[in-house]
Amino acid sequence: MSAGTLPEVLDAWRMVAARRGFEGTLPLSALERLVEVLSDDEGEVHYAIEFDRDALQVPYVEVRLQAALPLTCQRTLQRFLQPVQLAQRLALLPAGTDLEAAEAGLPEGYEPLPLPPDGALRPQELVEDELILAVPVVPISPGSEAVERDWSPPREDAAKASPFAALEALKKRD
């Protein structure tokens, strides 16, 4: 596995044949799509990307990531760090593959990754995609208390809001 800078574009099929791997860190600020959902761009992600074939000869890329994503808690509106540690194995599929059929034939734990005809893969985008998927839909800081309160509107407001209030008023006139 080589450390250092991550190439911008890789030929996935050559990487599988060579059983190559890459390891290093990327600043969160370099991941433009991810930064849009973060509270700020401070921090970095440690990545390990490995290309190989499994025992069934399925070509894959395995992405392992470790990061602390700065998010805004939706309860407290305070910044907090969401720890992310994941490992995802993606089966490399040639261009034009029937995704539904290919996905059904994949071993347990694999996700399909269709490649363009030239086999080009942008590893930084791969890292960014996996981190975006790891961001919770509603970020909530661990340990923050749920805001719960019983609230019911005053009777007169509830009567005004009722769709049957107007019918009741007509009924009273008769």
PDB file of C-alpha atoms in Angstrom:
ATOM      1  CA  MET A   1       0.000   0.000   0.000  1.00  0.00           C
ATOM      2  CA  SER A   2       1.487   3.335  -0.955  1.00  0.00           C
ATOM      3  CA  ALA A   3       1.244   6.430   1.178  1.00  0.00           C
ATOM      4  CA  GLY A   4       1.339   9.999  -0.025  1.00  0.00           C
ATOM      5  CA  THR A   5      -0.792  11.918  -2.444  1.00  0.00           C
ATOM      6  CA  LEU A   6      -3.865  10.287  -3.840  1.00  0.00           C
ATOM      7  CA  PRO A   7      -3.925  10.298  -7.663  1.00  0.00           C
ATOM      8  CA  GLU A   8      -6.756  12.337  -9.176  1.00  0.00           C
ATOM      9  CA  VAL A   9      -7.811   9.545 -11.562  1.00  0.00           C
ATOM     10  CA  LEU A  10      -6.990   5.827 -11.496  1.00  0.00           C
ATOM     11  CA  ASP A  11      -7.562   3.034 -13.994  1.00  0.00           C
ATOM     12  CA  ALA A  12      -9.553   0.712 -11.732  1.00  0.00           C
ATOM     13  CA  TRP A  13      -8.860  -2.410 -13.823  1.00  0.00           C
ATOM     14  CA  ARG A  14      -5.075  -1.845 -13.735  1.00  0.00           C
ATOM     15  CA  MET A  15      -5.250  -1.230  -9.977  1.00  0.00           C
ATOM     16  CA  VAL A  16      -7.090  -4.550  -9.488  1.00  0.00           C
ATOM     17  CA  ALA A  17      -4.568  -6.404 -11.670  1.00  0.00           C
ATOM     18  CA  ALA A  18      -1.686  -4.876  -9.684  1.00  0.00           C
ATOM     19  CA  ARG A  19      -3.499  -5.309  -6.332  1.00  0.00           C
ATOM     20  CA  ARG A  20      -2.639  -1.702  -5.464  1.00  0.00           C
ATOM     21  CA  GLY A  21      -3.544   0.222  -2.378  1.00  0.00           C
ATOM     22  CA  PHE A  22      -3.342   3.814  -1.217  1.00  0.00           C
ATOM     23  CA  GLU A  23      -3.288   5.235   2.269  1.00  0.00           C
ATOM     24  CA  GLY A  24      -3.138   8.772   3.603  1.00  0.00           C
ATOM     25  CA  THR A  25      -5.133  11.752   4.781  1.00  0.00           C
ATOM     26  CA  LEU A  26      -7.220  14.367   3.034  1.00  0.00           C
ATOM     27  CA  PRO A  27      -8.313  17.695   4.520  1.00  0.00           C
ATOM     28  CA  LEU A  28     -12.101  17.990   4.787  1.00  0.00           C
ATOM     29  CA  SER A  29     -11.798  21.364   3.020  1.00  0.00           C
ATOM     30  CA  ALA A  30     -10.785  19.480  -0.177  1.00  0.00           C
ATOM     31  CA  LEU A  31     -14.148  17.654  -0.255  1.00  0.00           C
ATOM     32  CA  GLU A  32     -16.419  20.392  -1.637  1.00  0.00           C
ATOM     33  CA  ARG A  33     -19.700  18.438  -1.717  1.00  0.00           C
ATOM     34  CA  LEU A  34     -19.183  17.150   1.831  1.00  0.00           C
ATOM     35  CA  VAL A  35     -18.328  20.617   3.197  1.00  0.00           C
ATOM     36  CA  GLU A  36     -21.829  21.774   2.168  1.00  0.00           C
ATOM     37  CA  VAL A  37     -23.386  19.570   4.889  1.00  0.00           C
ATOM     38  CA  LEU A  38     -20.761  20.211   7.577  1.00  0.00           C
ATOM     39  CA  SER A  39     -20.735  23.077  10.076  1.00  0.00           C
ATOM     40  CA  ASP A  40     -17.191  23.969   8.945  1.00  0.00           C
ATOM     41  CA  ASP A  41     -14.296  22.435   7.023  1.00  0.00           C
ATOM     42  CA  GLU A  42     -11.851  21.849   9.886  1.00  0.00           C
ATOM     43  CA  GLY A  43     -10.362  18.392  10.178  1.00  0.00           C
ATOM     44  CA  GLU A  44      -9.220  15.587   7.959  1.00  0.00           C
ATOM     45  CA  VAL A  45     -10.107  12.081   6.928  1.00  0.00           C
ATOM     46  CA  HIS A  46      -7.727   9.138   7.090  1.00  0.00           C
ATOM     47  CA  TYR A  47      -8.305   6.767   4.176  1.00  0.00           C
ATOM     48  CA  ALA A  48      -7.121   3.375   3.014  1.00  0.00           C
ATOM     49  CA  ILE A  49      -8.168   2.244  -0.457  1.00  0.00           C
ATOM     50  CA  GLU A  50      -7.335  -1.275  -1.683  1.00  0.00           C
ATOM     51  CA  PHE A  51      -7.996  -2.889  -5.070  1.00  0.00           C
ATOM     52  CA  ASP A  52      -8.114  -6.679  -5.439  1.00  0.00           C
ATOM     53  CA  ARG A  53     -10.185  -9.741  -6.387  1.00  0.00           C
ATOM     54  CA  ASP A  54     -11.919 -11.943  -3.818  1.00  0.00           C
ATOM     55  CA  ALA A  55     -12.041 -15.747  -3.709  1.00  0.00           C
ATOM     56  CA  LEU A  56     -14.896 -15.703  -6.275  1.00  0.00           C
ATOM     57  CA  GLN A  57     -12.753 -13.495  -8.568  1.00  0.00           C
ATOM     58  CA  VAL A  58     -15.042 -10.479  -8.086  1.00  0.00           C
ATOM     59  CA  PRO A  59     -12.947  -7.326  -8.658  1.00  0.00           C
ATOM     60  CA  TYR A  60     -13.434  -4.844  -5.831  1.00  0.00           C
ATOM     61  CA  VAL A  61     -12.203  -1.700  -4.170  1.00  0.00           C
ATOM     62  CA  GLU A  62     -12.316  -1.569  -0.394  1.00  0.00           C
ATOM     63  CA  VAL A  63     -12.545   1.863   1.203  1.00  0.00           C
ATOM     64  CA  ARG A  64     -11.751   2.302   4.897  1.00  0.00           C
ATOM     65  CA  LEU A  65     -12.263   5.744   6.394  1.00  0.00           C
ATOM     66  CA  GLN A  66     -11.784   7.349   9.771  1.00  0.00           C
ATOM     67  CA  ALA A  67     -12.801  10.946  10.466  1.00  0.00           C
ATOM     68  CA  ALA A  68     -14.472  13.285  12.936  1.00  0.00           C
ATOM     69  CA  LEU A  69     -17.044  15.298  10.980  1.00  0.00           C
ATOM     70  CA  PRO A  70     -17.987  18.737  12.364  1.00  0.00           C
ATOM     71  CA  LEU A  71     -21.799  18.906  12.351  1.00  0.00           C
ATOM     72  CA  THR A  72     -24.438  21.165  13.862  1.00  0.00           C
ATOM     73  CA  CYS A  73     -26.689  19.479  16.420  1.00  0.00           C
ATOM     74  CA  GLN A  74     -30.342  19.956  15.489  1.00  0.00           C
ATOM     75  CA  ARG A  75     -31.361  20.011  19.173  1.00  0.00           C
ATOM     76  CA  THR A  76     -28.836  22.455  20.578  1.00  0.00           C
ATOM     77  CA  LEU A  77     -27.621  24.181  17.379  1.00  0.00           C
ATOM     78  CA  GLN A  78     -24.074  23.663  18.696  1.00  0.00           C
ATOM     79  CA  ARG A  79     -21.135  22.295  16.734  1.00  0.00           C
ATOM     80  CA  PHE A  80     -20.080  18.744  17.603  1.00  0.00           C
ATOM     81  CA  LEU A  81     -17.776  16.131  16.098  1.00  0.00           C
ATOM     82  CA  GLN A  82     -19.450  13.025  14.669  1.00  0.00           C
ATOM     83  CA  PRO A  83     -16.979  10.121  14.700  1.00  0.00           C
ATOM     84  CA  VAL A  84     -17.022   8.113  11.479  1.00  0.00           C
ATOM     85  CA  GLN A  85     -15.237   4.824  11.068  1.00  0.00           C
ATOM     86  CA  LEU A  86     -16.300   2.683   8.154  1.00  0.00           C
ATOM     87  CA  ALA A  87     -15.192  -0.016   5.785  1.00  0.00           C
ATOM     88  CA  GLN A  88     -17.066  -0.494   2.518  1.00  0.00           C
ATOM     89  CA  ARG A  89     -16.355  -3.051  -0.187  1.00  0.00           C
ATOM     90  CA  LEU A  90     -17.501  -2.012  -3.650  1.00  0.00           C
ATOM     91  CA  ALA A  91     -17.700  -4.517  -6.511  1.00  0.00           C
ATOM     92  CA  LEU A  92     -16.309  -2.972  -9.698  1.00  0.00           C
ATOM     93  CA  LEU A  93     -18.708  -3.440 -12.598  1.00  0.00           C
ATOM     94  CA  PRO A  94     -17.841  -2.800 -16.251  1.00  0.00           C
ATOM     95  CA  ALA A  95     -19.780  -0.171 -18.200  1.00  0.00           C
ATOM     96  CA  GLY A  96     -23.090  -1.429 -19.563  1.00  0.00           C
ATOM     97  CA  THR A  97     -23.605  -4.032 -16.828  1.00  0.00           C
ATOM     98  CA  ASP A  98     -27.209  -4.695 -15.847  1.00  0.00           C
ATOM     99  CA  LEU A  99     -26.999  -3.296 -12.303  1.00  0.00           C
ATOM    100  CA  GLU A 100     -30.015  -5.133 -10.928  1.00  0.00           C
ATOM    101  CA  ALA A 101     -28.788  -8.531 -12.118  1.00  0.00           C
ATOM    102  CA  ALA A 102     -25.199  -7.816 -11.069  1.00  0.00           C
ATOM    103  CA  GLU A 103     -26.256  -6.648  -7.608  1.00  0.00           C
ATOM    104  CA  ALA A 104     -28.281  -9.828  -7.070  1.00  0.00           C
ATOM    105  CA  GLY A 105     -25.195 -11.911  -7.878  1.00  0.00           C
ATOM    106  CA  LEU A 106     -22.801 -10.075  -5.579  1.00  0.00           C
ATOM    107  CA  PRO A 107     -21.487 -11.691  -2.407  1.00  0.00           C
ATOM    108  CA  GLU A 108     -22.887 -10.535   0.952  1.00  0.00           C
ATOM    109  CA  GLY A 109     -21.614  -7.125   2.053  1.00  0.00           C
ATOM    110  CA  TYR A 110     -20.751  -5.783  -1.406  1.00  0.00           C
ATOM    111  CA  GLU A 111     -22.193  -2.665  -3.020  1.00  0.00           C
ATOM    112  CA  PRO A 112     -22.063  -2.267  -6.813  1.00  0.00           C
ATOM    113  CA  LEU A 113     -19.843   0.433  -8.327  1.00  0.00           C
ATOM    114  CA  PRO A 114     -20.412   0.816 -12.074  1.00  0.00           C
ATOM    115  CA  LEU A 115     -17.395   2.167 -13.934  1.00  0.00           C
ATOM    116  CA  PRO A 116     -17.271   4.206 -17.138  1.00  0.00           C
ATOM    117  CA  PRO A 117     -16.032   2.445 -20.313  1.00  0.00           C
ATOM    118  CA  ASP A 118     -12.429   3.602 -19.748  1.00  0.00           C
ATOM    119  CA  GLY A 119     -12.401   2.226 -16.161  1.00  0.00           C
ATOM    120  CA  ALA A 120     -11.528   5.638 -14.733  1.00  0.00           C
ATOM    121  CA  LEU A 121     -12.119   6.022 -11.015  1.00  0.00           C
ATOM    122  CA  ARG A 122     -11.672   9.203  -8.983  1.00  0.00           C
ATOM    123  CA  PRO A 123     -10.596   7.981  -5.546  1.00  0.00           C
ATOM    124  CA  GLN A 124     -11.155  11.333  -3.817  1.00  0.00           C
ATOM    125  CA  GLU A 125     -14.775  11.332  -5.023  1.00  0.00           C
ATOM    126  CA  LEU A 126     -15.121   7.773  -3.735  1.00  0.00           C
ATOM    127  CA  VAL A 127     -13.936   8.882  -0.279  1.00  0.00           C
ATOM    128  CA  GLU A 128     -16.263  11.888  -0.395  1.00  0.00           C
ATOM    129  CA  ASP A 129     -19.284   9.801  -1.451  1.00  0.00           C
ATOM    130  CA  GLU A 130     -18.810   7.386   1.446  1.00  0.00           C
ATOM    131  CA  LEU A 131     -18.478  10.258   3.953  1.00  0.00           C
ATOM    132  CA  ILE A 132     -21.610  11.961   2.609  1.00  0.00           C
ATOM    133  CA  LEU A 133     -23.508   8.694   3.093  1.00  0.00           C
ATOM    134  CA  ALA A 134     -22.199   8.533   6.681  1.00  0.00           C
ATOM    135  CA  VAL A 135     -23.638  11.949   7.641  1.00  0.00           C
ATOM    136  CA  PRO A 136     -26.866  11.467   9.616  1.00  0.00           C
ATOM    137  CA  VAL A 137     -30.023  12.963   8.101  1.00  0.00           C
ATOM    138  CA  VAL A 138     -30.700  14.772  11.390  1.00  0.00           C
ATOM    139  CA  PRO A 139     -27.421  15.317  13.244  1.00  0.00           C
ATOM    140  CA  ILE A 140     -27.888  15.124  17.017  1.00  0.00           C
ATOM    141  CA  SER A 141     -25.017  15.523  19.423  1.00  0.00           C
ATOM    142  CA  PRO A 142     -24.542  12.505  21.681  1.00  0.00           C
ATOM    143  CA  GLY A 143     -25.680  13.346  25.201  1.00  0.00           C
ATOM    144  CA  SER A 144     -27.950  16.237  24.216  1.00  0.00           C
ATOM    145  CA  GLU A 145     -31.321  16.108  25.921  1.00  0.00           C
ATOM    146  CA  ALA A 146     -34.469  15.711  23.930  1.00  0.00           C
ATOM    147  CA  VAL A 147     -36.714  18.731  24.189  1.00  0.00           C
ATOM    148  CA  GLU A 148     -40.068  17.312  25.149  1.00  0.00           C
ATOM    149  CA  ARG A 149     -43.002  19.301  26.373  1.00  0.00           C
ATOM    150  CA  ASP A 150     -46.686  18.636  26.394  1.00  0.00           C
ATOM    151  CA  TRP A 151     -48.431  21.457  24.659  1.00  0.00           C
ATOM    152  CA  SER A 152     -52.026  21.744  23.699  1.00  0.00           C
ATOM    153  CA  PRO A 153     -53.658  24.808  22.200  1.00  0.00           C
ATOM    154  CA  PRO A 154     -56.320  26.723  24.162  1.00  0.00           C
ATOM    155  CA  ARG A 155     -59.871  25.458  23.553  1.00  0.00           C
ATOM    156  CA  GLU A 156     -60.926  28.513  21.566  1.00  0.00           C
ATOM    157  CA  ASP A 157     -57.929  28.112  19.219  1.00  0.00           C
ATOM    158  CA  ALA A 158     -58.660  24.411  18.797  1.00  0.00           C
ATOM    159  CA  ALA A 159     -62.294  25.162  17.958  1.00  0.00           C
ATOM    160  CA  LYS A 160     -61.270  27.749  15.350  1.00  0.00           C
ATOM    161  CA  ALA A 161     -58.838  25.315  13.766  1.00  0.00           C
ATOM    162  CA  SER A 162     -61.371  22.497  13.578  1.00  0.00           C
ATOM    163  CA  PRO A 163     -62.674  21.903  10.053  1.00  0.00           C
ATOM    164  CA  PHE A 164     -66.079  21.135  11.568  1.00  0.00           C
ATOM    165  CA  ALA A 165     -66.331  24.379  13.541  1.00  0.00           C
ATOM    166  CA  ALA A 166     -67.977  26.154  10.595  1.00  0.00           C
ATOM    167  CA  LEU A 167     -70.486  23.310  10.188  1.00  0.00           C
ATOM    168  CA  GLU A 168     -71.328  23.458  13.878  1.00  0.00           C
ATOM    169  CA  ALA A 169     -71.973  27.211  13.573  1.00  0.00           C
ATOM    170  CA  LEU A 170     -74.389  26.553  10.680  1.00  0.00           C
ATOM    171  CA  LYS A 171     -76.106  23.819  12.659  1.00  0.00           C
ATOM    172  CA  LYS A 172     -76.692  26.200  15.581  1.00  0.00           C
ATOM    173  CA  ARG A 173     -78.420  28.756  13.277  1.00  0.00           C
ATOM    174  CA  ASP A 174     -81.104  26.291  12.245  1.00  0.00           C
TER     175      ASP A 174
END
